[in-house]
Coordinates of C-alpha atoms and ligand atoms in Angstrom, one line a residue:
X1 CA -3.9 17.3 55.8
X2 CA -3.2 20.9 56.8
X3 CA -5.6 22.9 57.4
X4 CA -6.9 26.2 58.6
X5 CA -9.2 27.2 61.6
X6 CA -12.0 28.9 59.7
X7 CA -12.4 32.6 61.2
X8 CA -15.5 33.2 60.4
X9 CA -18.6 35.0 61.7
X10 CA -19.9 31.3 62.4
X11 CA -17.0 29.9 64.1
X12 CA -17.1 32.9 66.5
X13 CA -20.9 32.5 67.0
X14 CA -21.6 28.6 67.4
X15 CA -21.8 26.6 70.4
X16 CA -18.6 24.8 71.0
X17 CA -19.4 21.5 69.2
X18 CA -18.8 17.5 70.5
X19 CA -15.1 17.0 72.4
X20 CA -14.1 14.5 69.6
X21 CA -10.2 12.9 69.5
X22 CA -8.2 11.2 66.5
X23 CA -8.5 8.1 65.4
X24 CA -5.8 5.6 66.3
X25 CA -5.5 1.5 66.3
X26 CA -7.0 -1.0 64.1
X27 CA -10.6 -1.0 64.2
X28 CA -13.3 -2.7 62.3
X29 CA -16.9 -1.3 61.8
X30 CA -19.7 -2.1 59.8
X31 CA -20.7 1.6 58.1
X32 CA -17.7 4.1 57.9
X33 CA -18.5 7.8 56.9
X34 CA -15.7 9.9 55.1
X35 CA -16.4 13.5 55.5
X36 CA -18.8 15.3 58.3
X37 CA -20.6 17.7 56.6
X38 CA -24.2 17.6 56.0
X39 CA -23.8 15.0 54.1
X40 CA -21.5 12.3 56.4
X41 CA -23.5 13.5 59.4
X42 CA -27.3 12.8 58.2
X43 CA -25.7 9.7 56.6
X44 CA -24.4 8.9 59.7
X45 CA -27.4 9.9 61.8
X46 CA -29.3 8.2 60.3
X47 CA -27.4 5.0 59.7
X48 CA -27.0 5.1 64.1
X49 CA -30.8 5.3 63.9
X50 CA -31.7 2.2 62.1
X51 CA -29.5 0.4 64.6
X52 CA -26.1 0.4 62.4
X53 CA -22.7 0.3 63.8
X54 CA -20.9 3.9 61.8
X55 CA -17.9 5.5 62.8
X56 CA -17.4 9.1 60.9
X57 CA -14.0 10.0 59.9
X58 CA -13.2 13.7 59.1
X59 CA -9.9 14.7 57.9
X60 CA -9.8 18.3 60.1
X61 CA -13.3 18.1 61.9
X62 CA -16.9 18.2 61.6
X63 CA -17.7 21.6 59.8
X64 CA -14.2 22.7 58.2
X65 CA -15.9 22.4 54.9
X66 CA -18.5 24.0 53.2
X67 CA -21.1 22.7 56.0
X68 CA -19.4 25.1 58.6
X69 CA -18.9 27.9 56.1
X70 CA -22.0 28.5 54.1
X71 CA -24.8 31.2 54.1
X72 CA -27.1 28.7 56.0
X73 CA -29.8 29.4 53.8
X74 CA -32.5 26.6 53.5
X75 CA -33.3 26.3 49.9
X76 CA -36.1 24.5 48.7
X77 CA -35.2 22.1 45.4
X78 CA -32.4 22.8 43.0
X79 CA -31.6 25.1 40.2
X80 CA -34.1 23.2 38.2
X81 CA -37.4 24.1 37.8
X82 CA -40.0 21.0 38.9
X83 CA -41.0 20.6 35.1
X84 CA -37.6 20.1 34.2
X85 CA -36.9 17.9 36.5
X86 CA -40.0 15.3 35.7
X87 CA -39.5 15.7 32.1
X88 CA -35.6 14.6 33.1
X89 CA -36.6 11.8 34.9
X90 CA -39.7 11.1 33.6
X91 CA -43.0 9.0 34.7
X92 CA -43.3 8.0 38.1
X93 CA -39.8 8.5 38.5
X94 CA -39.8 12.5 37.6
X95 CA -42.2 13.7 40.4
X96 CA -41.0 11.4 43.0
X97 CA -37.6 13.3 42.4
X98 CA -39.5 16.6 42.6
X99 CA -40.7 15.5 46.0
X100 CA -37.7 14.7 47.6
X101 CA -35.9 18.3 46.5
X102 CA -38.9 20.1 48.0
X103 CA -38.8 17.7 51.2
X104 CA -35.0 18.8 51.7
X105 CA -36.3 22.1 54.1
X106 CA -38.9 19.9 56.2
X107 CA -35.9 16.9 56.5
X108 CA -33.8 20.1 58.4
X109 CA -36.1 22.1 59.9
X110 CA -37.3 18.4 61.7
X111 CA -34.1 17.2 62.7
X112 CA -33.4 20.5 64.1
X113 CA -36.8 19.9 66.3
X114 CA -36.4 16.4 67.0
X115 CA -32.9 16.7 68.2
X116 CA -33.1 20.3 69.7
X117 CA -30.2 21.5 67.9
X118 CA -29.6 25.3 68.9
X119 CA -28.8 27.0 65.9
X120 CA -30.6 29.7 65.1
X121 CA -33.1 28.1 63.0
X122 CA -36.0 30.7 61.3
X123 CA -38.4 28.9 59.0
X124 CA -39.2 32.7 56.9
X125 CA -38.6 31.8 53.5
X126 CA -36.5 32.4 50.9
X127 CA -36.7 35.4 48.4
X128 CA -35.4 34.9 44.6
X129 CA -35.0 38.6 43.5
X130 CA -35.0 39.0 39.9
X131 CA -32.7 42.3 38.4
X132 CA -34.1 42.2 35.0
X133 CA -37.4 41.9 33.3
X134 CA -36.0 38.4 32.0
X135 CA -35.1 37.0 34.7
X136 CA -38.2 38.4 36.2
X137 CA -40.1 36.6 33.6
X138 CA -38.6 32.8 34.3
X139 CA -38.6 33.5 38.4
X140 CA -42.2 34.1 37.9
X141 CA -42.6 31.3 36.1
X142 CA -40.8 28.6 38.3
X143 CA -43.1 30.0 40.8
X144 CA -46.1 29.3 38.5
X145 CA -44.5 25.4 38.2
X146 CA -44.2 25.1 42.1
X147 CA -47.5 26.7 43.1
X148 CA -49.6 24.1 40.4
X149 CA -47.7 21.6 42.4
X150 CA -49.1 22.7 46.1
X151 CA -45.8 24.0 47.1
X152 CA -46.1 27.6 48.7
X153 CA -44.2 29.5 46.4
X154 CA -45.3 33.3 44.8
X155 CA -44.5 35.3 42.4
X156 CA -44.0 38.7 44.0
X157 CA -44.3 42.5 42.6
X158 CA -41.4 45.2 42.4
X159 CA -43.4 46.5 45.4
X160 CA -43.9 43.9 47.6
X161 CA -40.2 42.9 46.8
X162 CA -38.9 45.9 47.9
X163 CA -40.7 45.8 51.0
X164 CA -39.5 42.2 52.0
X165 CA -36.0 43.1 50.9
X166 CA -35.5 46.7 52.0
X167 CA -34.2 47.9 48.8
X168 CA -36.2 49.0 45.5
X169 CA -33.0 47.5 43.3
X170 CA -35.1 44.6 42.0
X171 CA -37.6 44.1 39.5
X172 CA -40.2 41.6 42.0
X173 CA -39.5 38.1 41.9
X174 CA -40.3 34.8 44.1
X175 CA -41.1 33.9 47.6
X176 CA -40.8 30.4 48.8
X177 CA -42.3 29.7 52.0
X178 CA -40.7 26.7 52.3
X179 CA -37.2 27.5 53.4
X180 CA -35.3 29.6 55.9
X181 CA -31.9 30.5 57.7
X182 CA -29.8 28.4 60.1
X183 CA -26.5 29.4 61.9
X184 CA -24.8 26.9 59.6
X185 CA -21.7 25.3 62.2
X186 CA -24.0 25.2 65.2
X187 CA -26.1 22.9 62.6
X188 CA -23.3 20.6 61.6
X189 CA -22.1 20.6 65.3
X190 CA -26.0 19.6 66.2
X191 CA -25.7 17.0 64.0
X192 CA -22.7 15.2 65.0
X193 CA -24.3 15.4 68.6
X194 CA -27.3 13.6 67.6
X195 CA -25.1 11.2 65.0
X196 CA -23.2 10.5 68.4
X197 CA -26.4 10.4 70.7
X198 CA -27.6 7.7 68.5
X199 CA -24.2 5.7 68.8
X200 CA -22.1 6.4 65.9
X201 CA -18.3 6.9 66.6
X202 CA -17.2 10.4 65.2
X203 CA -13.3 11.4 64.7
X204 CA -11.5 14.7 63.9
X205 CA -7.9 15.1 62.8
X206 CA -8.0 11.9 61.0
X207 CA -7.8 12.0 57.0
X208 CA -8.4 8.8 55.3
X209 CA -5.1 8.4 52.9
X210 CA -6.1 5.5 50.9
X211 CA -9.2 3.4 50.3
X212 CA -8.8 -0.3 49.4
X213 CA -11.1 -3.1 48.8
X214 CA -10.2 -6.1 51.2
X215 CA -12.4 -9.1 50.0
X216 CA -16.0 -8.1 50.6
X217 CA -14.3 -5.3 52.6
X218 CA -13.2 -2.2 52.7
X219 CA -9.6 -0.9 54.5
X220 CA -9.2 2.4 55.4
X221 CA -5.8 3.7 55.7
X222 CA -5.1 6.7 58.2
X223 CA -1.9 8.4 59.7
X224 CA -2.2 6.5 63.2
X225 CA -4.3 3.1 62.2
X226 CA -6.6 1.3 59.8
X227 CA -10.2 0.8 59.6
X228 CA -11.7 -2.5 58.1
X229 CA -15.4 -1.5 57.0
X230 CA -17.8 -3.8 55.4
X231 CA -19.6 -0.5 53.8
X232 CA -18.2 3.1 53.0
X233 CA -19.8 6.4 52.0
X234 CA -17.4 9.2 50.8
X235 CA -18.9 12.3 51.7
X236 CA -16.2 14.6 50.8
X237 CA -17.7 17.1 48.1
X238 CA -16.0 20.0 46.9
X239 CA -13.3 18.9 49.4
X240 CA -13.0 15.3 47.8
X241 CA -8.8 14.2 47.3
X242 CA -7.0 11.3 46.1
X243 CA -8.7 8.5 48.0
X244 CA -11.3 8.2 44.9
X245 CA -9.8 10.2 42.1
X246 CA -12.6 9.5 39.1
X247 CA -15.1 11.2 42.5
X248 CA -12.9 14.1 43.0
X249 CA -12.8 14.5 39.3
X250 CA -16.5 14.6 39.0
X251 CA -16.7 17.9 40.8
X252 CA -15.3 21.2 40.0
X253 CA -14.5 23.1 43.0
X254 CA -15.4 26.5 43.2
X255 CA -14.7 29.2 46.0
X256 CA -17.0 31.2 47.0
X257 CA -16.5 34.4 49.4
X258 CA -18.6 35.9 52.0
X259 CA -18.7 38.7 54.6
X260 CA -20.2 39.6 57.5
X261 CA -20.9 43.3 58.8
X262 CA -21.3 45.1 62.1
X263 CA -24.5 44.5 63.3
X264 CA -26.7 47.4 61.7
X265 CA -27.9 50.3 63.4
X266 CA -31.8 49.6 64.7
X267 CA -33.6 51.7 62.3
X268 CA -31.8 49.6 59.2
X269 CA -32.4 46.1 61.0
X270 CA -36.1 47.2 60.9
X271 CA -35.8 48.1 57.5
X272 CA -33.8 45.6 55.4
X273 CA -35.3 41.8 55.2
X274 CA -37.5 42.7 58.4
X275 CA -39.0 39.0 57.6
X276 CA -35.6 37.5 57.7
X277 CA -35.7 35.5 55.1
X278 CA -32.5 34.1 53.0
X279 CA -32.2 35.8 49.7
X280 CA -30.0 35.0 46.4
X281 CA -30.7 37.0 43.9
X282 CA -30.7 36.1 39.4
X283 CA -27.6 37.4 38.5
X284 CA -25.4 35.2 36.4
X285 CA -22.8 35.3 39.5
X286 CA -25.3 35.3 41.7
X287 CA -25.6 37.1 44.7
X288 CA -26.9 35.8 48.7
X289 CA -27.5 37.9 52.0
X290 CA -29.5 37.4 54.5
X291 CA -29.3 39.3 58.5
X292 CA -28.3 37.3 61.6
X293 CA -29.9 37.4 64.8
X294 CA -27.4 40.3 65.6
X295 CA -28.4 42.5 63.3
X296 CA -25.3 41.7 61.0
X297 CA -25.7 41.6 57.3
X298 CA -23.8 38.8 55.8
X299 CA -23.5 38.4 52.0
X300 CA -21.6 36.2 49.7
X301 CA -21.2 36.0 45.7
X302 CA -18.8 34.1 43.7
X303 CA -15.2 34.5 44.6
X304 CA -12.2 34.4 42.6
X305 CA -9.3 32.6 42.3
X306 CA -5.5 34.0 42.4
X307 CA -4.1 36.4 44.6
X308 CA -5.2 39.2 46.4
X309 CA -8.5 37.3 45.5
X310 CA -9.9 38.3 49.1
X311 CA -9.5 42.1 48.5
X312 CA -11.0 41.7 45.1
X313 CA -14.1 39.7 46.5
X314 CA -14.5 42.1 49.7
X315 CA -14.4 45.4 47.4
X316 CA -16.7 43.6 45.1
X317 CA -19.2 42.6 48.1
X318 CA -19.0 46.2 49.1
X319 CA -20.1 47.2 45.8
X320 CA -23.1 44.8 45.6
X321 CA -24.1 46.2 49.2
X322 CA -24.3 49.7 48.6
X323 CA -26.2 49.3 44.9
X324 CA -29.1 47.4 46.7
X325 CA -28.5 49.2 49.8
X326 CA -27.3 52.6 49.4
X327 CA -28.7 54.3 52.3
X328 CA -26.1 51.8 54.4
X329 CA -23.2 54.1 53.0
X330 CA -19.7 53.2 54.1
X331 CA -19.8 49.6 55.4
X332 CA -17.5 48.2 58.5
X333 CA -16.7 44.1 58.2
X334 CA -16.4 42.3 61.3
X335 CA -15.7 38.8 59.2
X336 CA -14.8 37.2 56.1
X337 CA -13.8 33.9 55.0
X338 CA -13.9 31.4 51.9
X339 CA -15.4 28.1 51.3
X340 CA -15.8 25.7 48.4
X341 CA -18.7 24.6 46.0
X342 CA -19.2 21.6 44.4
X343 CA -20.5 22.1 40.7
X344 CA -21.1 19.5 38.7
X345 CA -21.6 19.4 34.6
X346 CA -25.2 19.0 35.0
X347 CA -26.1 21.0 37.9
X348 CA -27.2 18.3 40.0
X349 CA -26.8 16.4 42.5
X350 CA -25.5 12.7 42.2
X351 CA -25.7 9.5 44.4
X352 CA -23.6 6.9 43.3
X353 CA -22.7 3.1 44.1
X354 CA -19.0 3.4 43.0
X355 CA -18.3 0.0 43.9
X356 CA -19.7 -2.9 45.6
X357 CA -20.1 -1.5 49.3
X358 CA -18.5 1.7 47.9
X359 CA -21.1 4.8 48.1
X360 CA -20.9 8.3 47.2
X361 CA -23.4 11.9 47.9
X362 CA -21.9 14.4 46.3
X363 CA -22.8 17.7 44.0
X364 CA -24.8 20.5 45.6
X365 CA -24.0 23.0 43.2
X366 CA -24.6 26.1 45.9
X367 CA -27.8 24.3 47.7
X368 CA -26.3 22.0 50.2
X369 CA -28.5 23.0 53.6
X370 CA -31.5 21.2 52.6
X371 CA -30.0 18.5 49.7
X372 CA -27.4 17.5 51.1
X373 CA -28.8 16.7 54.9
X374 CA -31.5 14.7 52.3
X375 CA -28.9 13.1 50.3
X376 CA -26.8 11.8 53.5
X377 CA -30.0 10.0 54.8
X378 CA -30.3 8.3 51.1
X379 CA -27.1 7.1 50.8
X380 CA -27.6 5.7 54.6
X381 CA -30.8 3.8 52.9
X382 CA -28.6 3.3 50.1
X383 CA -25.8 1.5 51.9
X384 CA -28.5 -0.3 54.8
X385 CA -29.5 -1.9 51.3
X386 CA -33.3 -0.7 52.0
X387 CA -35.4 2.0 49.6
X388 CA -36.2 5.0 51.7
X389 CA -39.8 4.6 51.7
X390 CA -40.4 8.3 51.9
X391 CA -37.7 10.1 49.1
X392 CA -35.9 8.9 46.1
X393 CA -33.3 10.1 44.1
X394 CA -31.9 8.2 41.6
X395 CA -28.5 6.1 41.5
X396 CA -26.0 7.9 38.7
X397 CA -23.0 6.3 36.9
X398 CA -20.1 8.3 38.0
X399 CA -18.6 10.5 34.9
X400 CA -15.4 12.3 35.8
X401 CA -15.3 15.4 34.0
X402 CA -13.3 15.3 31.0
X403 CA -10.1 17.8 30.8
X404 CA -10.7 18.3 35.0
X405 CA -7.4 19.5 35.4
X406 CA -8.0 22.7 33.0
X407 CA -11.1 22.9 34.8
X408 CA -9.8 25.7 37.2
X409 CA -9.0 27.5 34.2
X410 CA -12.5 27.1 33.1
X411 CA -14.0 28.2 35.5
X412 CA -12.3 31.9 36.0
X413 CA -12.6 32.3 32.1
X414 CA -16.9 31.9 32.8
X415 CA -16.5 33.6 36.1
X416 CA -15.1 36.8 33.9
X417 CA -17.2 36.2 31.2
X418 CA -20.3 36.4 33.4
X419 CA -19.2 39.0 35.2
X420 CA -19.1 41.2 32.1
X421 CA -22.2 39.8 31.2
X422 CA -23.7 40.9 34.5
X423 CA -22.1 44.6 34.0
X424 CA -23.8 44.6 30.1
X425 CA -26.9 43.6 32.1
X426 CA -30.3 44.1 29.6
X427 CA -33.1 45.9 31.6
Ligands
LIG501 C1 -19.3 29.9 50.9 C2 -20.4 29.0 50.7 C3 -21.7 29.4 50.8 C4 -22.8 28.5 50.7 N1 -24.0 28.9 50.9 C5 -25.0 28.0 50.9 C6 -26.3 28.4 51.3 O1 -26.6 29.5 51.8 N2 -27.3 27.4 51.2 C7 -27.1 26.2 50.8 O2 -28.0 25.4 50.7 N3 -25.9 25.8 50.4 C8 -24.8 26.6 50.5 N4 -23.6 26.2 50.2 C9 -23.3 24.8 49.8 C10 -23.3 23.9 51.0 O3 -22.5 24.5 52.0 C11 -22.7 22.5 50.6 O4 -23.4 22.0 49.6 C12 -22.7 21.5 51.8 O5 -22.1 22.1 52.9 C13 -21.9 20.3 51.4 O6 -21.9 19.4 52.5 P1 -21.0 18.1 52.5 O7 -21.2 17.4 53.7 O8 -21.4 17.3 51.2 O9 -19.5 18.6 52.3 P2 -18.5 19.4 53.2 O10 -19.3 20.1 54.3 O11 -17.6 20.2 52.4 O12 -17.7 18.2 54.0 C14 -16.7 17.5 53.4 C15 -15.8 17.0 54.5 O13 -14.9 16.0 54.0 C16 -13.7 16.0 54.7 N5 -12.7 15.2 54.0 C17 -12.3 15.5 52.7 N6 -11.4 14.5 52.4 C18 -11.2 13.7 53.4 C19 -10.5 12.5 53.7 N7 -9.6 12.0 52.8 N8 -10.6 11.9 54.9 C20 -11.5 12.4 55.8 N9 -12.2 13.5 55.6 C21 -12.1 14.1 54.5 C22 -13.4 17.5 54.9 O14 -12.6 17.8 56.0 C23 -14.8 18.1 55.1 O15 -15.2 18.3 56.5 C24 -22.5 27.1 50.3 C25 -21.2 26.7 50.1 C26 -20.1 27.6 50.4 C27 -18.7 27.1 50.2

């Protein structure tokens, strides 16, 4: 694989992360890891922590994908609401689900503690903006549904909204007390320190180029060696490639495009998110900022594919800035880069066993920080053959998305469609 160093606000920021070298030879392990990301790197964690031999492969290293490039905003549960996701699942089933997508913030936030990882880490909450009385109305509902549930999560007035946020651009909307901001490489790179602290085996530079099952064994084909493995978890998400096409095909990858500021002037760090929460907002291509602990604003949105998609996203970031901000006026950009998100036809996430000793996590639609560091420890579970004890999410048949190739061409036709449905915006 070729890829890119990722020059982004993050990359210049984080703490230089584990030496790691390629993988060469022929080795044998019990648990290997495809992908470190969240996902590969709590699976892997926590697989080294009940005493399993794992070795992580990553085909460029730890971070390249969307683990190094996100927002790092901790969001509590997924774009569900709690009531849809019982009625989904149903009985004893549906709230035990609910429990482990609100347990996704505590999973970080305690790893983060437990293994001192230095990256940044607030626990301030997350804001849910709302731009229309609408989407004001079912905001402040889902924060109805998480409140009867214990959770602390408000509904919150034009007012106090445009206190929190700086801005008076939004109609009120939620607080959730339960999540927060991370620098999101210096995470991933933590992680892989404490995967390796534990005793797994972690490798950069080596892509896996085929997958084969070897009796009741798996072999791992790479450029300089194989890799004999009784179990295997493909952690690859949005970045998933041939090695398990109907996985890949499950996904629809989506680019998403962010950029990072100057740090602001003193009198606008006091004034805009002085809480420092994460914040995405309710439009249909939604919106996320939050301020680092420089003073930088860094917001992303839904990018766009084609060429010159970058100068199309930045002028269209610009534009977002200055309606919620205007006071900022003209806006200097220190960073910007791309990543890709996972969607999936139902907007969730999915574990899967795609074949005996074959495991997947994949699916974050946008809220990977928390859900995915929770998915990698149940596929580790999953794959040590043991139920978690704690969380459960439920096993999915894997369903590659029919007509994936034209999928691309999907997805920009409902990127432009909501986009003008944004602009037509009701008040
Ligand atoms: C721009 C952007 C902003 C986001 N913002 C947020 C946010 O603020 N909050 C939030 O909760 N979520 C956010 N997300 C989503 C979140 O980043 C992801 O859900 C999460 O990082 C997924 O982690 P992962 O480990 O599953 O996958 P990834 O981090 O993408 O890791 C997959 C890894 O697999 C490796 N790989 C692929 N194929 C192979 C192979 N054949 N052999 C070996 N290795 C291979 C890749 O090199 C890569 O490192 C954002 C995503 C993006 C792109």
């Amino acid at each position: 694989m070729h890829y890119e160093n990722v020059e982004s606000l993050w990359a210049a920021t984080a703490p230089p992360g584990p030496a790691l070298t390629a993988f060469g030879g022929d080795a044998v392990a019990d648990m290997v890891v495809i992908g470190g990301g969240f996902t590969g790197l709590s699976a892997a964690l926590h697989l080294a922590d009940n005493g399993a031999d794992v070795m992580v492969l990553d085909a460029a290293y730890p971070g390249f994908g969307a683990s190094g490039r996100n927002g790092g905003q901790v969001i509590p549960g997924l774009k569900w609401n709690p009531g849809e996701i019982e009625s989904r699942y149903g009985g004893t089933l549906g709230p035990q689900v609910v429990h482990t997508v609100a347990s996704g913030p505590d999973l970080v936030f305690s790893l983060i503690e437990r293994f001192g990882i230095s990256c940044a880490a607030l626990r301030t909450g997350w804001l849910q903006p709302a731009h229309t009385s609408q989407t004001l109305a079912t905001v402040s509902a889902r924060a109805e549904q998480w409140a009867r549930r214990g959770a602390p999560v408000r509904a919150v007035d034009a007012n106090e909204m445009a206190a929190l946020l700086g801005s008076s651009f939004y109609r009120g909307g939620l607080f959730d007390g339960r999540g927060g901001t991370i620098q999101p490489l210096a995470y991933t790179r933590g992680l892989a320190q404490a995967a390796l602290q534990l005793g797994a085996r972690i490798y950069r530079d080596s892509p896996v180029h085929s997958l084969q099952a070897d009796g009741d064994h798996w072999l791992l084909t790479l450029p300089q060696g194989t890799v004999r493995a009784r179990r295997v978890i493909l952690a690859t998400n949005a970045y998933s490639d041939q090695i398990h096409d109907p996985l890949r095909r499950s996904l629809v990858p989506v680019p998403s495009y962010q950029v990072a500021t100057k740090p602001l002037s003193a009198e606008f760090r006091a004034r805009i998110l002085p809480g420092q929460q994460g914040v995405s907002d309710t439009f249909n291509l939604l919106r996320y900022w939050r301020v680092d602990a420089t003073g930088r604003l860094i917001m992303g949105a839904r990018g766009l594919f084609g060429q010159p998609s970058q100068a199309e996203a930045l002028r269209s970031h610009d534009a977002a800035l200055r309606e919620i901000y205007p006071m900022l006026g003209s806006l200097d950009y220190d960073y910007r880069w791309t990543g890709m998100v996972a969607i999936t036809e139902d907007h969730l996430p999915h574990l899967h066993d795609l074949a005996p000793g074959l495991y997947g996590a994949v699916g974050y639609n946008g809220r990977g920080v928390a859900m995915a560091t929770m998915m990698g420890r149940l596929v580790a579970q999953r794959a040590l053959g043991r139920e978690d004890g704690e969380y459960v999410f439920p096993v999915t048949t894997l369903k590659p998305i029919l007509f994936h190739r034209f999928s691309e061409w999907g997805v920009r036709a409902t990127v432009s469609y909501l986009r003008i449905r944004d602009q037509q915006r009701a008040i």
